[in-house]
Amino acid sequence: MNKNIFITGMCVLVLMMGLAACERQSNEEQSVSQESAPAVSEEQATPLSKEEFEQMYSDPVRFKGRSVDFYAKVATDPSKESNAIYIQAYVDPKNSEKNTMIGYADSSLNVKEDDFIHVTGTVADEYVGENVYGEELTAPAIEADKIEKTDYATAVAPALKTIKVNKIVKQHGYVMTLQKVEFAEEETRFYLSIENKSKDTINFNLYHTKLIQGSKQFEPEDSYYGTDYPELQSDILPGIKTEGILRFEGVDLSKGNLKMIAEGSSENYNLNFDPFKFIISTR
């Protein structure tokens, strides 16, 4: 990507974000092309370490030319030109922080606000501007070599361990299947499906679901805000199957096996249901 185009496009994007000004590097620096750039060193080819990546946000210029590999959430709909796309993204999407400007020489990329992306590329420069209060704002400007759409779990809470369960519990045509469990640092994800093979509407109540480990009980998260996780439906008609992810806080696998207990019911009040129980061995 031509560096002049990259910086110009990034200025347009920052103005869309409400910044009042965009400071550019000197004309001499802007005129440097890819053809005249020196060969990439081994250090430049190696992606920034976690510590270096954190340092980049306070001093992007120090890391110019270095490779990066990161996940982010698109903060606003990108700006496009005929041959490039310019993206503002948050590398810390949970707190809407670590603002990052990304330029990519492929305007056909189909991403929009709130999408999660995986980016590889190089640090192009520091991006400087002012907000409406006159306060200086800075952000790394990244020239992307590749951008791929991904999901919340991969970008924000990657699984450290996955256990395939595929256990089915059936009662009166109420079929509950625990497919797998993913353990991330900050959350535990249960992939569950419920199928109604009865003649009556059946019900699932999230708030009656519990996760037990030893003497500790965990409650399910009731908010899916900011994620793209599918939610289980609560009222399931005959012949319908619903699938979703139940979220609990992160657990310590060294503390022993887990037991998930869920409750189901039917609008046929003559039927009695025992709790649906699943044991997950963490060994």
GROMACS .gro file of C-alpha atoms in nm:
model
  283
    1MET     CA    1   0.000   0.000   0.000
    2ASN     CA    2   0.132   0.346  -0.090
    3LYS     CA    3   0.216   0.524   0.236
    4ASN     CA    4   0.073   0.858   0.122
    5ILE     CA    5  -0.261   0.692   0.047
    6PHE     CA    6  -0.247   0.510   0.380
    7ILE     CA    7  -0.193   0.826   0.588
    8THR     CA    8  -0.449   1.029   0.392
    9GLY     CA    9  -0.711   0.759   0.434
   10MET     CA   10  -0.640   0.732   0.805
   11CYS     CA   11  -0.692   1.107   0.843
   12VAL     CA   12  -1.034   1.073   0.684
   13LEU     CA   13  -1.121   0.795   0.925
   14VAL     CA   14  -1.015   0.991   1.231
   15LEU     CA   15  -1.224   1.288   1.120
   16MET     CA   16  -1.522   1.053   1.100
   17MET     CA   17  -1.450   0.962   1.463
   18GLY     CA   18  -1.489   1.324   1.569
   19LEU     CA   19  -1.127   1.430   1.581
   20ALA     CA   20  -1.063   1.792   1.493
   21ALA     CA   21  -0.720   1.758   1.342
   22CYS     CA   22  -0.475   1.510   1.197
   23GLU     CA   23  -0.103   1.564   1.219
   24ARG     CA   24   0.106   1.404   0.946
   25GLN     CA   25   0.469   1.310   0.935
   26SER     CA   26   0.711   1.526   0.735
   27ASN     CA   27   0.692   1.534   0.356
   28GLU     CA   28   1.025   1.358   0.344
   29GLU     CA   29   0.893   1.067   0.552
   30GLN     CA   30   0.570   1.052   0.351
   31SER     CA   31   0.760   1.018   0.023
   32VAL     CA   32   0.927   0.693   0.126
   33SER     CA   33   0.783   0.412  -0.084
   34GLN     CA   34   0.781   0.040  -0.032
   35GLU     CA   35   1.025   0.000  -0.320
   36SER     CA   36   1.289   0.215  -0.149
   37ALA     CA   37   1.239   0.066   0.198
   38PRO     CA   38   1.526  -0.145   0.337
   39ALA     CA   39   1.503  -0.521   0.354
   40VAL     CA   40   1.300  -0.654   0.643
   41SER     CA   41   1.521  -0.761   0.932
   42GLU     CA   42   1.464  -1.069   1.144
   43GLU     CA   43   1.348  -0.845   1.428
   44GLN     CA   44   1.096  -0.668   1.204
   45ALA     CA   45   0.960  -0.999   1.075
   46THR     CA   46   0.899  -1.128   1.428
   47PRO     CA   47   0.560  -1.011   1.564
   48LEU     CA   48   0.571  -0.787   1.869
   49SER     CA   49   0.565  -0.976   2.196
   50LYS     CA   50   0.276  -0.919   2.436
   51GLU     CA   51   0.488  -0.677   2.636
   52GLU     CA   52   0.609  -0.490   2.326
   53PHE     CA   53   0.255  -0.467   2.194
   54GLU     CA   54   0.145  -0.299   2.519
   55GLN     CA   55   0.439  -0.057   2.495
   56MET     CA   56   0.345   0.030   2.136
   57TYR     CA   57   0.037   0.220   2.258
   58SER     CA   58   0.252   0.470   2.443
   59ASP     CA   59   0.520   0.501   2.174
   60PRO     CA   60   0.413   0.369   1.830
   61VAL     CA   61   0.703   0.540   1.649
   62ARG     CA   62   0.952   0.329   1.840
   63PHE     CA   63   0.804   0.019   1.678
   64LYS     CA   64   0.767   0.146   1.319
   65GLY     CA   65   0.820  -0.135   1.071
   66ARG     CA   66   0.767  -0.409   1.329
   67SER     CA   67   0.522  -0.692   1.261
   68VAL     CA   68   0.201  -0.728   1.459
   69ASP     CA   69  -0.057  -1.003   1.499
   70PHE     CA   70  -0.369  -0.917   1.701
   71TYR     CA   71  -0.745  -0.938   1.739
   72ALA     CA   72  -0.977  -0.638   1.761
   73LYS     CA   73  -1.337  -0.521   1.740
   74VAL     CA   74  -1.441  -0.277   1.467
   75ALA     CA   75  -1.548   0.043   1.643
   76THR     CA   76  -1.740   0.210   1.361
   77ASP     CA   77  -1.828   0.135   1.001
   78PRO     CA   78  -1.503   0.158   0.800
   79SER     CA   79  -1.414   0.422   0.543
   80LYS     CA   80  -1.348   0.292   0.192
   81GLU     CA   81  -1.169   0.417  -0.116
   82SER     CA   82  -1.136   0.250  -0.454
   83ASN     CA   83  -0.833   0.049  -0.351
   84ALA     CA   84  -0.828   0.053   0.029
   85ILE     CA   85  -1.031   0.031   0.348
   86TYR     CA   86  -0.960   0.217   0.673
   87ILE     CA   87  -1.076   0.078   1.005
   88GLN     CA   88  -1.092   0.214   1.357
   89ALA     CA   89  -1.084  -0.077   1.602
   90TYR     CA   90  -1.051  -0.152   1.972
   91VAL     CA   91  -0.790  -0.408   2.071
   92ASP     CA   92  -0.953  -0.406   2.417
   93PRO     CA   93  -1.318  -0.434   2.312
   94LYS     CA   94  -1.453  -0.509   2.660
   95ASN     CA   95  -1.348  -0.162   2.774
   96SER     CA   96  -1.355   0.011   2.432
   97GLU     CA   97  -0.987   0.092   2.472
   98LYS     CA   98  -0.658   0.058   2.283
   99ASN     CA   99  -0.785   0.254   1.988
  100THR     CA  100  -0.606   0.139   1.671
  101MET     CA  101  -0.613   0.266   1.312
  102ILE     CA  102  -0.582   0.003   1.040
  103GLY     CA  103  -0.534   0.049   0.668
  104TYR     CA  104  -0.579  -0.242   0.426
  105ALA     CA  105  -0.525  -0.241   0.049
  106ASP     CA  106  -0.843  -0.435  -0.033
  107SER     CA  107  -1.166  -0.236  -0.036
  108SER     CA  108  -1.367  -0.554  -0.099
  109LEU     CA  109  -1.322  -0.656   0.266
  110ASN     CA  110  -1.670  -0.682   0.415
  111VAL     CA  111  -1.654  -0.574   0.778
  112LYS     CA  112  -1.878  -0.342   0.976
  113GLU     CA  113  -1.918  -0.194   1.322
  114ASP     CA  114  -1.900  -0.454   1.604
  115ASP     CA  115  -1.737  -0.722   1.386
  116PHE     CA  116  -1.436  -0.900   1.533
  117ILE     CA  117  -1.124  -0.921   1.316
  118HIS     CA  118  -0.783  -1.089   1.314
  119VAL     CA  119  -0.512  -0.858   1.181
  120THR     CA  120  -0.155  -0.923   1.073
  121GLY     CA  121   0.063  -0.645   0.939
  122THR     CA  122   0.320  -0.382   1.039
  123VAL     CA  123   0.330  -0.068   1.250
  124ALA     CA  124   0.319   0.217   0.997
  125ASP     CA  125   0.332   0.521   1.223
  126GLU     CA  126   0.181   0.708   1.513
  127TYR     CA  127  -0.152   0.872   1.447
  128VAL     CA  128  -0.206   1.204   1.627
  129GLY     CA  129  -0.516   1.420   1.653
  130GLU     CA  130  -0.726   1.634   1.884
  131ASN     CA  131  -1.073   1.576   2.018
  132VAL     CA  132  -1.337   1.849   2.039
  133TYR     CA  133  -1.202   1.954   2.380
  134GLY     CA  134  -0.856   2.019   2.240
  135GLU     CA  135  -0.707   1.714   2.406
  136GLU     CA  136  -0.443   1.526   2.210
  137LEU     CA  137  -0.528   1.172   2.106
  138THR     CA  138  -0.277   0.924   1.971
  139ALA     CA  139  -0.311   0.575   1.828
  140PRO     CA  140  -0.092   0.328   1.640
  141ALA     CA  141  -0.145   0.323   1.263
  142ILE     CA  142  -0.124  -0.031   1.129
  143GLU     CA  143  -0.072  -0.130   0.768
  144ALA     CA  144  -0.246  -0.466   0.742
  145ASP     CA  145  -0.120  -0.750   0.525
  146LYS     CA  146  -0.421  -0.965   0.607
  147ILE     CA  147  -0.755  -0.915   0.783
  148GLU     CA  148  -0.995  -1.198   0.862
  149LYS     CA  149  -1.335  -1.186   1.030
  150THR     CA  150  -1.357  -1.394   1.345
  151ASP     CA  151  -1.581  -1.427   1.652
  152TYR     CA  152  -1.597  -1.304   2.011
  153ALA     CA  153  -1.472  -1.627   2.167
  154THR     CA  154  -1.162  -1.639   1.947
  155ALA     CA  155  -1.085  -1.268   1.977
  156VAL     CA  156  -1.168  -1.196   2.341
  157ALA     CA  157  -1.190  -1.522   2.537
  158PRO     CA  158  -0.995  -1.795   2.354
  159ALA     CA  159  -1.040  -2.147   2.486
  160LEU     CA  160  -0.747  -2.280   2.687
  161LYS     CA  161  -0.901  -2.626   2.690
  162THR     CA  162  -1.199  -2.791   2.519
  163ILE     CA  163  -1.375  -3.106   2.641
  164LYS     CA  164  -1.611  -3.284   2.404
  165VAL     CA  165  -1.901  -3.431   2.600
  166ASN     CA  166  -2.184  -3.520   2.357
  167LYS     CA  167  -2.405  -3.653   2.637
  168ILE     CA  168  -2.781  -3.677   2.582
  169VAL     CA  169  -3.046  -3.677   2.857
  170LYS     CA  170  -3.406  -3.756   2.759
  171GLN     CA  171  -3.728  -3.714   2.956
  172HIS     CA  172  -4.083  -3.729   2.813
  173GLY     CA  173  -3.966  -3.619   2.469
  174TYR     CA  174  -3.753  -3.339   2.615
  175VAL     CA  175  -3.402  -3.401   2.475
  176MET     CA  176  -3.111  -3.203   2.618
  177THR     CA  177  -2.760  -3.250   2.476
  178LEU     CA  178  -2.437  -3.111   2.616
  179GLN     CA  179  -2.206  -3.100   2.314
  180LYS     CA  180  -1.884  -2.957   2.456
  181VAL     CA  181  -1.736  -2.731   2.719
  182GLU     CA  182  -1.473  -2.464   2.653
  183PHE     CA  183  -1.257  -2.328   2.931
  184ALA     CA  184  -1.124  -1.975   2.886
  185GLU     CA  185  -0.941  -1.761   3.137
  186GLU     CA  186  -1.239  -1.540   3.217
  187GLU     CA  187  -1.533  -1.763   3.129
  188THR     CA  188  -1.654  -2.121   3.087
  189ARG     CA  189  -1.879  -2.196   2.789
  190PHE     CA  190  -2.131  -2.482   2.772
  191TYR     CA  191  -2.259  -2.566   2.422
  192LEU     CA  192  -2.609  -2.697   2.475
  193SER     CA  193  -2.897  -2.804   2.252
  194ILE     CA  194  -3.260  -2.877   2.341
  195GLU     CA  195  -3.498  -3.062   2.111
  196ASN     CA  196  -3.871  -3.101   2.166
  197LYS     CA  197  -3.987  -3.443   2.051
  198SER     CA  198  -4.308  -3.424   2.252
  199LYS     CA  199  -4.655  -3.300   2.158
  200ASP     CA  200  -4.648  -3.008   2.399
  201THR     CA  201  -4.446  -2.689   2.437
  202ILE     CA  202  -4.147  -2.736   2.667
  203ASN     CA  203  -3.960  -2.473   2.869
  204PHE     CA  204  -3.601  -2.396   2.965
  205ASN     CA  205  -3.520  -2.155   3.247
  206LEU     CA  206  -3.169  -2.013   3.239
  207TYR     CA  207  -3.191  -1.894   3.599
  208HIS     CA  208  -3.253  -2.246   3.730
  209THR     CA  209  -2.925  -2.367   3.579
  210LYS     CA  210  -2.630  -2.414   3.813
  211LEU     CA  211  -2.266  -2.514   3.781
  212ILE     CA  212  -2.110  -2.691   4.079
  213GLN     CA  213  -1.745  -2.760   4.153
  214GLY     CA  214  -1.676  -2.906   4.496
  215SER     CA  215  -1.852  -2.683   4.747
  216LYS     CA  216  -1.873  -2.385   4.509
  217GLN     CA  217  -2.177  -2.294   4.301
  218PHE     CA  218  -2.169  -2.076   3.988
  219GLU     CA  219  -2.461  -1.888   3.836
  220PRO     CA  220  -2.497  -1.844   3.459
  221GLU     CA  221  -2.428  -1.508   3.299
  222ASP     CA  222  -2.755  -1.348   3.192
  223SER     CA  223  -2.608  -1.088   2.957
  224TYR     CA  224  -2.483  -1.163   2.606
  225TYR     CA  225  -2.413  -0.797   2.529
  226GLY     CA  226  -2.108  -0.748   2.312
  227THR     CA  227  -2.079  -1.114   2.220
  228ASP     CA  228  -2.208  -1.305   1.920
  229TYR     CA  229  -2.308  -1.610   2.125
  230PRO     CA  230  -2.637  -1.780   2.031
  231GLU     CA  231  -2.892  -1.794   2.312
  232LEU     CA  232  -3.113  -2.090   2.396
  233GLN     CA  233  -3.483  -2.020   2.351
  234SER     CA  234  -3.693  -2.049   2.666
  235ASP     CA  235  -4.017  -2.175   2.509
  236ILE     CA  236  -3.972  -2.455   2.257
  237LEU     CA  237  -4.260  -2.572   2.040
  238PRO     CA  238  -4.310  -2.936   1.934
  239GLY     CA  239  -4.060  -3.043   1.667
  240ILE     CA  240  -3.827  -2.749   1.734
  241LYS     CA  241  -3.457  -2.765   1.825
  242THR     CA  242  -3.270  -2.474   1.984
  243GLU     CA  243  -2.895  -2.441   2.037
  244GLY     CA  244  -2.697  -2.195   2.240
  245ILE     CA  245  -2.406  -2.121   2.472
  246LEU     CA  246  -2.433  -2.095   2.849
  247ARG     CA  247  -2.167  -1.873   3.007
  248PHE     CA  248  -2.027  -1.908   3.356
  249GLU     CA  249  -1.727  -1.740   3.513
  250GLY     CA  250  -1.389  -1.900   3.459
  251VAL     CA  251  -1.318  -2.204   3.674
  252ASP     CA  252  -0.997  -2.355   3.807
  253LEU     CA  253  -0.959  -2.695   3.639
  254SER     CA  254  -0.731  -2.813   3.918
  255LYS     CA  255  -1.020  -2.791   4.165
  256GLY     CA  256  -1.188  -3.104   4.030
  257ASN     CA  257  -1.480  -3.220   3.819
  258LEU     CA  258  -1.782  -3.007   3.732
  259LYS     CA  259  -2.152  -3.080   3.751
  260MET     CA  260  -2.404  -2.879   3.551
  261ILE     CA  261  -2.766  -2.900   3.663
  262ALA     CA  262  -3.047  -2.766   3.445
  263GLU     CA  263  -3.422  -2.778   3.490
  264GLY     CA  264  -3.682  -2.838   3.223
  265SER     CA  265  -4.059  -2.839   3.224
  266SER     CA  266  -4.356  -2.894   2.996
  267GLU     CA  267  -4.688  -2.721   2.948
  268ASN     CA  268  -4.836  -3.067   3.001
  269TYR     CA  269  -4.854  -3.033   3.379
  270ASN     CA  270  -4.917  -3.404   3.425
  271LEU     CA  271  -4.549  -3.469   3.349
  272ASN     CA  272  -4.280  -3.456   3.614
  273PHE     CA  273  -3.915  -3.387   3.529
  274ASP     CA  274  -3.602  -3.463   3.724
  275PRO     CA  275  -3.314  -3.213   3.693
  276PHE     CA  276  -3.096  -3.266   3.386
  277LYS     CA  277  -2.746  -3.345   3.515
  278PHE     CA  278  -2.413  -3.352   3.334
  279ILE     CA  279  -2.079  -3.449   3.490
  280ILE     CA  280  -1.766  -3.306   3.326
  281SER     CA  281  -1.435  -3.467   3.411
  282THR     CA  282  -1.158  -3.208   3.409
  283ARG     CA  283  -0.873  -3.460   3.418
   0.00000   0.00000   0.00000
